[in-house]
């Protein structure tokens, strides 16, 4: 089957692809049998079409015996690539690994051409445990490191730079601009770039809050920007396609069905938000939710927002036959906050695991079978 690494730009897909190449060499695949194409390098600018891709691969393997491999980085830069991949994948001795930064491109075109013959590996920014490994720090220094993680996010490239707002936010801002201009504006021929940027700012500023296209359109009109709801819907889809944002639909726990009205938005990396809007302590609740959402996705969960009457459960996470209900709070500082967070889970009428996460260093006993866990410990438990 064809292997596909998908993820937002700069999460490390290219490096993983190079590691795949090293592993193939280690397993005995001859270097000359590995056709490696990096579409972000000018060395491969001549590979412009599906026909070019097909011919380059066949030329690289001509006269070669044994197992062969095709590795292509950022394959969405080649129009019609799926036709060449489908043709090459039919060869029994060929292994194919691709990377790409566009979710819709892969889900639609791969499903059409390679139905049942590909597997996708989503690549996310670094989890906190991975962040500590990159920093070469132990869990003993985790409090200071977690503040850096909160502020700058988990993109691997940051670990080659000075840890300061001036350097880190400039780097993150450049990545944001690349995503906006290359993955959204150029691909979708967006004419009103200012409107797109305003919608991005609204999205980034409302992480963890219920949003809808109607609400965004209403906000923009209050800012004297004329925009239709359909335009907002399209722009939100562009952000998801570029994997800069993810949505969590509402799930009716009692009716056991997904709801189409309103959703929550979470970012592919929180550092981009702070580069665009600045770091604000007052926004920590939404940022912490974002970190938990990404961690659940890394662990293979499908994540929705729970609705039970007029109550809201932050996350309903499902994985095969497993289900997990999670509430996220910054601090359980008052009896009212404790009652609010635990009572919502107490009202859920099933026996699946239920968990409250917060930044408290200690809380006490569980409440009626509902576990409390320090949020940082939860993030590290998946490492």
PDB file of C-alpha atoms in Angstrom, residues 64 68 72 126 177 221 265:
ATOM      1  CA  UNK A  64      17.833  -1.995 -11.616  1.00  0.00           C
ATOM      2  CA  UNK A  68      12.449  -0.177  -5.373  1.00  0.00           C
ATOM      3  CA  UNK A  72       8.096  12.278  -2.749  1.00  0.00           C
ATOM      4  CA  UNK A 126       5.545  17.948  19.004  1.00  0.00           C
ATOM      5  CA  UNK A 177       2.554  33.682   6.042  1.00  0.00           C
ATOM      6  CA  UNK A 221     -20.011  43.075   9.511  1.00  0.00           C
ATOM      7  CA  UNK A 265     -11.878  25.173  16.370  1.00  0.00           C
TER       8      UNK A 265
END
